[in-house]
Short mmCIF file of C-alpha atoms and ligand atoms in Angstrom, two decimals:
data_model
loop_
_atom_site.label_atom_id
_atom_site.label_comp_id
_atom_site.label_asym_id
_atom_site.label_seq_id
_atom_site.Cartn_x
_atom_site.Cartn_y
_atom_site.Cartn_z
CA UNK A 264 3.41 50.99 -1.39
CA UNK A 265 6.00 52.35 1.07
CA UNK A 266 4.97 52.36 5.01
CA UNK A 267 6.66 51.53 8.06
CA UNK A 268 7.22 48.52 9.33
CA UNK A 269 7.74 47.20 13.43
CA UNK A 270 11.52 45.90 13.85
CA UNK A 271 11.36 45.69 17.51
CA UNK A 272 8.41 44.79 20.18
CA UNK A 273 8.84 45.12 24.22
CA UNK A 274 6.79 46.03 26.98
CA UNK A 275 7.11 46.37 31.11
CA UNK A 276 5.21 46.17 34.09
CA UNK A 277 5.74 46.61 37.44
CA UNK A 278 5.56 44.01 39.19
CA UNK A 279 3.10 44.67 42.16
CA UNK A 280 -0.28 43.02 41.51
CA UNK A 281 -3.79 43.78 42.86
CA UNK A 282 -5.75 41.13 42.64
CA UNK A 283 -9.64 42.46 42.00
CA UNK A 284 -10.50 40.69 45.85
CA UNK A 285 -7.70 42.94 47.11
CA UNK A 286 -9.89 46.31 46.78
CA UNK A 287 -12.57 44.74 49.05
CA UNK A 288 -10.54 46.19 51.94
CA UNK A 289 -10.78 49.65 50.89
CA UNK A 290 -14.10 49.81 48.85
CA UNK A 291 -17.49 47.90 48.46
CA UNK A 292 -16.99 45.71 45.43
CA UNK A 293 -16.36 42.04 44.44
CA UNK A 294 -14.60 40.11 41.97
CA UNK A 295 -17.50 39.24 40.95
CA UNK A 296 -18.95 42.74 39.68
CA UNK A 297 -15.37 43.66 38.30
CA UNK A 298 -14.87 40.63 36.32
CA UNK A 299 -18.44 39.79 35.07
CA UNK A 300 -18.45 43.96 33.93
CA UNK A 301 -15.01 44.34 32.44
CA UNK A 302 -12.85 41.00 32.29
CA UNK A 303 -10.54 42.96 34.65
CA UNK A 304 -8.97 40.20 37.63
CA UNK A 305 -5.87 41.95 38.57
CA UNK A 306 -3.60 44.78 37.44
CA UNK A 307 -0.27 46.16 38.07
CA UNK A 308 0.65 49.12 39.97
CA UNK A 309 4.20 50.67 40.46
CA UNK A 310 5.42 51.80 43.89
CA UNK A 311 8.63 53.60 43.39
CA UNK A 312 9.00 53.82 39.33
CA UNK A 313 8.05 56.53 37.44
CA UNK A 314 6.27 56.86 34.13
CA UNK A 315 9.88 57.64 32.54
CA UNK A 316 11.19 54.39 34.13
CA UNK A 317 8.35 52.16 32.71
CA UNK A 318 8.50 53.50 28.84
CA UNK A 319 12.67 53.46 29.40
CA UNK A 320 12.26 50.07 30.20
CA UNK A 321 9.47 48.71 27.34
CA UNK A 322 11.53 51.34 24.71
CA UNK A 323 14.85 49.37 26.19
CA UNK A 324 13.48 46.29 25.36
CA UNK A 325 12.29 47.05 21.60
CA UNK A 326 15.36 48.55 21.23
CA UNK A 327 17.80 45.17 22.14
CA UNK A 328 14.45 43.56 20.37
CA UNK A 329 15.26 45.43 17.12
CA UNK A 330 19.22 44.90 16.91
CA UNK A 331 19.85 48.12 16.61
CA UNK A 332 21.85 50.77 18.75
CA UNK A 333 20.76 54.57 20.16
CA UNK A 334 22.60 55.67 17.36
CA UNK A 335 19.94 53.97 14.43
CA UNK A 336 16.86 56.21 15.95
CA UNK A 337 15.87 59.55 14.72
CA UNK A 338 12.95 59.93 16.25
CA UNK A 339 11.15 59.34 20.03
CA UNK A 340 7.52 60.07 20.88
CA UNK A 341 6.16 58.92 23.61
CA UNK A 342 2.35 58.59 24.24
CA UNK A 343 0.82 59.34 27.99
CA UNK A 344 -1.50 61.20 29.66
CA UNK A 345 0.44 60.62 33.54
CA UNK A 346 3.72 61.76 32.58
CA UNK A 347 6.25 62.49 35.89
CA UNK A 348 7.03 66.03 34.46
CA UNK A 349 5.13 68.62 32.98
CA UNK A 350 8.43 69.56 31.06
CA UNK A 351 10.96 67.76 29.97
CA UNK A 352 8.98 65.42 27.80
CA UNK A 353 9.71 61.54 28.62
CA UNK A 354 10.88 60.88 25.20
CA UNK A 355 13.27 63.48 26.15
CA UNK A 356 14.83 62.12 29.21
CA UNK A 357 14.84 58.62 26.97
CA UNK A 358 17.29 59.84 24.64
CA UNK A 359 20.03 59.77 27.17
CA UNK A 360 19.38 56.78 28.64
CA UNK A 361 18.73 54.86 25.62
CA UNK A 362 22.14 56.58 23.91
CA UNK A 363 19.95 58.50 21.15
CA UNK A 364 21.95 61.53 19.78
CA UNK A 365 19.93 64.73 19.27
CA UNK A 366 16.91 62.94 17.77
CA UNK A 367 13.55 64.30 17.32
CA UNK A 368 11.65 63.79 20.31
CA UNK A 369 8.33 64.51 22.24
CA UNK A 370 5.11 63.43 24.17
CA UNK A 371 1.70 63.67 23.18
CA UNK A 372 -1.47 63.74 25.00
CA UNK A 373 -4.77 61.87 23.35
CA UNK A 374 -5.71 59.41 25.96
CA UNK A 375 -6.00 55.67 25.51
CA UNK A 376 -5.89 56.57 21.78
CA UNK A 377 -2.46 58.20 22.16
CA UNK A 378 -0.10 54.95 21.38
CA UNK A 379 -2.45 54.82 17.91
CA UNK A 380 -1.94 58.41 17.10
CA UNK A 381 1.64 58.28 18.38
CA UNK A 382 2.31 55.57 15.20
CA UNK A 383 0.73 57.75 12.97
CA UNK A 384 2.70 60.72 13.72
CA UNK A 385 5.79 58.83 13.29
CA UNK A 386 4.29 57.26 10.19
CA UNK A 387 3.76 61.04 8.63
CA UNK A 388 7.00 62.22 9.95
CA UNK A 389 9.49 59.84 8.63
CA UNK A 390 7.68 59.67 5.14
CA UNK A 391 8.18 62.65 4.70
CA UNK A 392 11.85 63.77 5.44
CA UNK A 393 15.48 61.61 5.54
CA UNK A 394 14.44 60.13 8.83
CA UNK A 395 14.68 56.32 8.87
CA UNK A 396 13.52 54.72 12.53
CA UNK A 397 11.54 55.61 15.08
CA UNK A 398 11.00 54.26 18.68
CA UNK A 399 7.18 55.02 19.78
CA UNK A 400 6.23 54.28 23.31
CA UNK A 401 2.83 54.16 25.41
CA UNK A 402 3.61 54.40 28.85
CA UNK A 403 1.49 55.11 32.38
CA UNK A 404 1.55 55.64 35.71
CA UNK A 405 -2.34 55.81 36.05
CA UNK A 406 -2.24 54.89 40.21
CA UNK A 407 -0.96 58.26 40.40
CA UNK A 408 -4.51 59.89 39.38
CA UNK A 409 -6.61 57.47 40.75
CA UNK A 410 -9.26 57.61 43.55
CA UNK A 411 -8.96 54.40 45.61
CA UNK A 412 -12.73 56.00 47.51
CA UNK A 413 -14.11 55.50 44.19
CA UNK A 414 -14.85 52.36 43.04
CA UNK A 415 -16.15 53.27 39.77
CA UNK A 416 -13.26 53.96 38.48
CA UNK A 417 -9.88 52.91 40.91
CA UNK A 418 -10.70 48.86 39.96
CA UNK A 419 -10.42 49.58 36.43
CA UNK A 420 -6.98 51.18 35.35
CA UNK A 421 -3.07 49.57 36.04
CA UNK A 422 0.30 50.78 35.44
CA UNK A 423 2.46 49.79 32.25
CA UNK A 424 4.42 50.26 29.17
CA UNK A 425 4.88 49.36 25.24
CA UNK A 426 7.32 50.34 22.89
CA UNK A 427 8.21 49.55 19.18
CA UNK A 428 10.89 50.23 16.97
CA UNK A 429 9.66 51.17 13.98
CA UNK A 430 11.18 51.77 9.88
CA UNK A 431 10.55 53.12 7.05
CA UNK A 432 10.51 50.03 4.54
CA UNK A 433 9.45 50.56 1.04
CA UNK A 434 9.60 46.82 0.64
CA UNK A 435 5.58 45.27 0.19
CA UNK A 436 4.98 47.29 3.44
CA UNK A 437 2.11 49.30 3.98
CA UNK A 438 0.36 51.43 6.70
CA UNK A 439 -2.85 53.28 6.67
CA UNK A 440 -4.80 55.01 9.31
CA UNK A 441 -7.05 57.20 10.92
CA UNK A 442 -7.12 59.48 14.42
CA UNK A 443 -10.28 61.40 15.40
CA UNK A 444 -11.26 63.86 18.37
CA UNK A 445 -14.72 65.51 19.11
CA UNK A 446 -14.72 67.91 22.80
CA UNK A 447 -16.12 65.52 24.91
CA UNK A 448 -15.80 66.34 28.99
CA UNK A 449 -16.96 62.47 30.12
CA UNK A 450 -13.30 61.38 31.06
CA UNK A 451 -10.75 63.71 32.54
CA UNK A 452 -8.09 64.39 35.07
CA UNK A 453 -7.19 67.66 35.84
CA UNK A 454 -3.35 68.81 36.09
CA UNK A 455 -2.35 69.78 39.66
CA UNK A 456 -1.86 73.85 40.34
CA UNK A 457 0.21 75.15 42.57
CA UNK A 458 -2.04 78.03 42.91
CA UNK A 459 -4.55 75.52 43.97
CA UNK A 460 -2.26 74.38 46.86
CA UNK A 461 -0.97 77.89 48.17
CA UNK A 462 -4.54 79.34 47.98
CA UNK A 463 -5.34 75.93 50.17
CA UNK A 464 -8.21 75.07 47.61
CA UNK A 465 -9.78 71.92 48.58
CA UNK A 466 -11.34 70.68 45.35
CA UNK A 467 -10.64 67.13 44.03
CA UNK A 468 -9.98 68.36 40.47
CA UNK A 469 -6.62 66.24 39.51
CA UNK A 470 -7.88 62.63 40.09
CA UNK A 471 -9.21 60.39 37.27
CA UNK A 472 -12.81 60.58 36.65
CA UNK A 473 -15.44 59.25 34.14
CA UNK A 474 -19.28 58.89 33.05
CA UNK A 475 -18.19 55.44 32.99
CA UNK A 476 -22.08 54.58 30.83
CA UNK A 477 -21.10 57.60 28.10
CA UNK A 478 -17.91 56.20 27.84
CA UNK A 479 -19.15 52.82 26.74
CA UNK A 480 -21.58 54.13 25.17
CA UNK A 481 -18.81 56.28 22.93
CA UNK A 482 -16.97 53.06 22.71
CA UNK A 483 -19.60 51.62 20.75
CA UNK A 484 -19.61 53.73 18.25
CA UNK A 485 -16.22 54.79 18.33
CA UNK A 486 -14.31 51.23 17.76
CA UNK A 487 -16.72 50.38 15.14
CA UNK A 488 -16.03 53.59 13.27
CA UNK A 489 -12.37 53.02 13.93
CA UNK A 490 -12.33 49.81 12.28
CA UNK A 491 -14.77 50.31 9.61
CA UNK A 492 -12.69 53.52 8.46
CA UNK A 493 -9.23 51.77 7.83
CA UNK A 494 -10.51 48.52 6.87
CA UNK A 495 -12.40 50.99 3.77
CA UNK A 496 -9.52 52.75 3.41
CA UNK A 497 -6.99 50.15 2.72
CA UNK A 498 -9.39 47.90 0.26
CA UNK A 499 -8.46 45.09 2.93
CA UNK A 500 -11.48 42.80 4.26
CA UNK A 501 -11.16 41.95 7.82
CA UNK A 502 -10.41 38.50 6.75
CA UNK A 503 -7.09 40.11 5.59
CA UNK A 504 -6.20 40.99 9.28
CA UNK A 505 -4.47 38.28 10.90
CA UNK A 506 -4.83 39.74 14.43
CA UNK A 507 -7.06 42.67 15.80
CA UNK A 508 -5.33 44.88 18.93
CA UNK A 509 -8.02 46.88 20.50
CA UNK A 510 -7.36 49.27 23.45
CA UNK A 511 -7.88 47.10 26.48
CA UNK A 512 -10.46 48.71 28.53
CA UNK A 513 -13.65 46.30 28.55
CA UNK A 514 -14.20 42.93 27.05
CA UNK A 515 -17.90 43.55 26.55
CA UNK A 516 -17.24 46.25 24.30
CA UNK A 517 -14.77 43.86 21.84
CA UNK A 518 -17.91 41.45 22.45
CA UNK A 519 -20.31 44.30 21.32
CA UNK A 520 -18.40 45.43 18.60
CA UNK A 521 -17.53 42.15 17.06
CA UNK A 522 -21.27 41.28 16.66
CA UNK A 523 -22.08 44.51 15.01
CA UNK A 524 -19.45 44.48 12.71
CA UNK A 525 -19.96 40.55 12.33
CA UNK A 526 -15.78 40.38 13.50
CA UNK A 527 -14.73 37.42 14.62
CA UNK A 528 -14.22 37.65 18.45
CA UNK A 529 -11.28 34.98 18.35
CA UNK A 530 -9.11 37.48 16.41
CA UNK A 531 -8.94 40.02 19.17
CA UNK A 532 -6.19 39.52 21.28
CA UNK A 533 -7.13 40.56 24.60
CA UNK A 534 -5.15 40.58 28.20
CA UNK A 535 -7.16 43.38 30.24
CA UNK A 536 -7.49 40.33 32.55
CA UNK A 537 -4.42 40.28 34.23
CA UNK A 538 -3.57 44.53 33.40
CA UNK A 539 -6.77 46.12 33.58
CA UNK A 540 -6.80 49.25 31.32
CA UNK A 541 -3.32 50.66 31.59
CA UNK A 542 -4.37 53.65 28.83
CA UNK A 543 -1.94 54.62 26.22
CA UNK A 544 0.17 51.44 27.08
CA UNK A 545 -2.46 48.56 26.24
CA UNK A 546 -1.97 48.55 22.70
CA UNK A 547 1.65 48.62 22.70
CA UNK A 548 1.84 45.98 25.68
CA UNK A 549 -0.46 43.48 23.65
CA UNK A 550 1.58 44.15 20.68
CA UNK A 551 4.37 43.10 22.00
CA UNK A 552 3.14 40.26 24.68
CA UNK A 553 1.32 38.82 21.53
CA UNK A 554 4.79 39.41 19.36
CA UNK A 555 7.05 37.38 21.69
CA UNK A 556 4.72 34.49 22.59
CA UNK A 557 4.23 33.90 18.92
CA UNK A 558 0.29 35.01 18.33
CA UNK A 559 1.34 37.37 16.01
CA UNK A 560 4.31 37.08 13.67
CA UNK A 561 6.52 38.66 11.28
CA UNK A 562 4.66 39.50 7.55
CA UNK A 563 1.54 39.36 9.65
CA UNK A 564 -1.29 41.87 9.24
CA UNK A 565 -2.56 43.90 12.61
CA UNK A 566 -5.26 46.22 13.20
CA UNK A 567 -4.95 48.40 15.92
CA UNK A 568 -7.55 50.50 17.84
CA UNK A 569 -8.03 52.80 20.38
CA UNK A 570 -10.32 55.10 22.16
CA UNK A 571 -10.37 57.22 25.25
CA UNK A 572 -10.46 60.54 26.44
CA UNK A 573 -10.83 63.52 24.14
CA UNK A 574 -12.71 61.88 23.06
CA UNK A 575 -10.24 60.44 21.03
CA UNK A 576 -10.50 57.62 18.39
CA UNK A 577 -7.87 55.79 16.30
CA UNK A 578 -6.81 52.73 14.07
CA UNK A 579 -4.00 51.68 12.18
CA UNK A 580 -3.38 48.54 10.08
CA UNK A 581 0.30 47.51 9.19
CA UNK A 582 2.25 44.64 8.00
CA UNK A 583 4.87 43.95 11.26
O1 UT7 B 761 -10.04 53.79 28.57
C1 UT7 B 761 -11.11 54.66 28.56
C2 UT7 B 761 -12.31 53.98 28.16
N1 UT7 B 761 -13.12 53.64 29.32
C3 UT7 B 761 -14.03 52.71 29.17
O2 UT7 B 761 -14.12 52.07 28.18
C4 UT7 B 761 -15.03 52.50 30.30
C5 UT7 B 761 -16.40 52.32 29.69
N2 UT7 B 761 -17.41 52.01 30.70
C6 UT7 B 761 -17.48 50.80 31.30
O3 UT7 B 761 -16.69 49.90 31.04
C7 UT7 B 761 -18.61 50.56 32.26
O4 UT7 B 761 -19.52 51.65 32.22
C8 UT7 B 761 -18.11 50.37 33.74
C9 UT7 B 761 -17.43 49.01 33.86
C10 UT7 B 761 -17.18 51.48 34.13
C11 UT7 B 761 -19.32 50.39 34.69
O5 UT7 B 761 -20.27 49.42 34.31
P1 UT7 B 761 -21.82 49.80 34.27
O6 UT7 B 761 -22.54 48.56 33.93
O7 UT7 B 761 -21.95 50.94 33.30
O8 UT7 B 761 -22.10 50.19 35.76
P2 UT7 B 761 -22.70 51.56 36.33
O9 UT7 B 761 -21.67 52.61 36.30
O10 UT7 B 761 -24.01 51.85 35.72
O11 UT7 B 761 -22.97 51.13 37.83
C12 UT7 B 761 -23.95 50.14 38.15
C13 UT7 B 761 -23.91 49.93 39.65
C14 UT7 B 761 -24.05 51.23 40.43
O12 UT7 B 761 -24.80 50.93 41.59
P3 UT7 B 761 -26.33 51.35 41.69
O13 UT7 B 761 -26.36 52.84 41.50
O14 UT7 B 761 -27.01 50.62 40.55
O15 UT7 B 761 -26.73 50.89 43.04
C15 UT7 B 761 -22.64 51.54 40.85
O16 UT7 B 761 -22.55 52.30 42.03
O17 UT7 B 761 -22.66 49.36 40.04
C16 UT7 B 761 -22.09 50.15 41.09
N3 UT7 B 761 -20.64 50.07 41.01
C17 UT7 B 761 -19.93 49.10 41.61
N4 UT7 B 761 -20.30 48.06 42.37
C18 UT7 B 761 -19.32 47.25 42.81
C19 UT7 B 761 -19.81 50.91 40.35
N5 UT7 B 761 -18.53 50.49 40.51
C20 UT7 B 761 -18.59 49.38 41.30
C21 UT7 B 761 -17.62 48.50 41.80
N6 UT7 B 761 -18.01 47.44 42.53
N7 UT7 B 761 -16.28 48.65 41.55
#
């Protein structure tokens, strides 16, 4: 069956850390309630870079990862829901840098789900034209929507990027998946007006907020359908998966899910410890992390899911 396959794997964060004891000087918590909640202990937060800098840097790194040059990529999306611009696009501003010639290239918007749909977008797009490689990025800048006075949601989200190089292989490859979205107002952050500022409007509408119980709630149901969905569609059982890459947002919910689906928990690669949830950039971050220190390897079968905002719900398995 023809598919796409992953030729190149890199991620990047920055390199300030907040430990989960460092919020106790702006807000009543503990490590104790963050960890024991989430498996969050620290996360990363950039001071200076932008969202474009983080995914130039992860999409650098897949690139040099991948062998290839600017000039081998037809195609850039990008996945993020904090870009720096409104317009141009930060898959736009990476052609130059990266050396890409007049490519196809664009950002979409779906949340913590968005690296999963990004894939499958590529997937569609370069099956179905003369296109041959894509780079697809997840990249964030969440600090820059959060609400360090609210401590239900400021401990819970950090700063990153992942990229991969993908191709189109028709060599014992193979790629199927799934991307869902049902209106949902439980998680949102509003874009900033300048109306809002000239009219001197006061209301908090652009930072970060969440029904944080829904959510989880949603998660539930959401990974599980995720994974049930492609694993059906594919004819694979999950013993066919060599390693599971869920959205990093709780550890209770992987916990959750793996007992109802009867999953075993040891498959999931997990590092929301030491990133927090960093959005559209914790798939593609693990993906890579667990590329280059050898958890997953080449000819091995992933399953990746997501869920966020939206609400949004995806999966993909493919041979890397
Ligand atoms: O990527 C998008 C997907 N997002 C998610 O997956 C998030 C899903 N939701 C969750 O992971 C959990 O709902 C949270 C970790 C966000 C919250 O856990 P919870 O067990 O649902 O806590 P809660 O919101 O019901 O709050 C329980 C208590 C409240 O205090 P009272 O009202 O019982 O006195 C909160 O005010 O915990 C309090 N609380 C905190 N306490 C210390 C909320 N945040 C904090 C905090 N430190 N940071």
């Amino acid at each position: 069956m023809n598919g796409i396959k992953v030729v190149g794997f890199g991620h990047y964060v920055p390199e300030t850390t907040i430990k989960n004891d460092d919020f106790k000087e702006i807000i009543d918590t503990s490590d104790e309630w963050i960890s024991s909640r989430t498996g969050i202990k620290e996360r990363r937060i950039s001071i200076t870079e932008t969202t474009t800098d983080l995914a130039y840097k992860a999409a650098l790194m897949a690139l040099l990862d991948s062998k290839l040059t600017g000039s081998d990529i037809d195609l850039v999306i990008t996945a993020t829901m904090s870009p720096d611009s409104y317009t141009p696009s930060i898959s736009s501003k990476l052609l130059s840098k990266l050396g890409i010639e007049k490519a196809m290239a664009f950002d979409i918007s779906a949340a913590c789900s968005g690296f999963v749909y990004a894939l499958n977008i590529a997937s569609a797009i370069l099956g179905q034209n003369n296109l041959k490689r894509a780079i697809v990025v997840g990249a964030e800048c969440l600090s820059e929507l959060l609400d360090y006075t609210d401590r239900s949601t400021c401990v819970l989200f950090g700063d990153g990027a992942g990229a991969v190089v993908v191709e189109k292989t028709n060599e014992n490859g193979y790629f199927y998946s799934m991307s869902k979205t049902d209106t949902e107002n439980i998680l949102y952050a509003n874009a900033i007006r300048a109306n809002d500022m000239l009219l001197n409007n006061e209301t908090d509408n652009y930072h970060l907020k969440m029904d944080g119980k829904k959510v989880y709630k949603f998660a539930l149901d959401a990974v599980s359908d995720a994974i049930d969905n492609v694993l059906k569609m594919s004819g694979l059982k999950d013993s066919d998966i060599d390693l599971f890459i869920p959205h990093q947002a709780n550890e209770r919910i992987i916990m959750s899910v793996c007992k109802h689906l009867n999953l075993d928990f040891n498959k999931f690669y997990l590092n929301l410890e030491r990133y927090g949830n960093t959005s559209s950039a914790s798939i593609p971050i693990a993906l890579s992390e667990a590329y280059h220190n050898n958890t997953l390897r080449k000819g091995q079968t992933v399953l990746l899911v997501g869920f966020g905002a939206g609400l949004t719900w995806a999966s993909t398995i493919l041979k890397v």
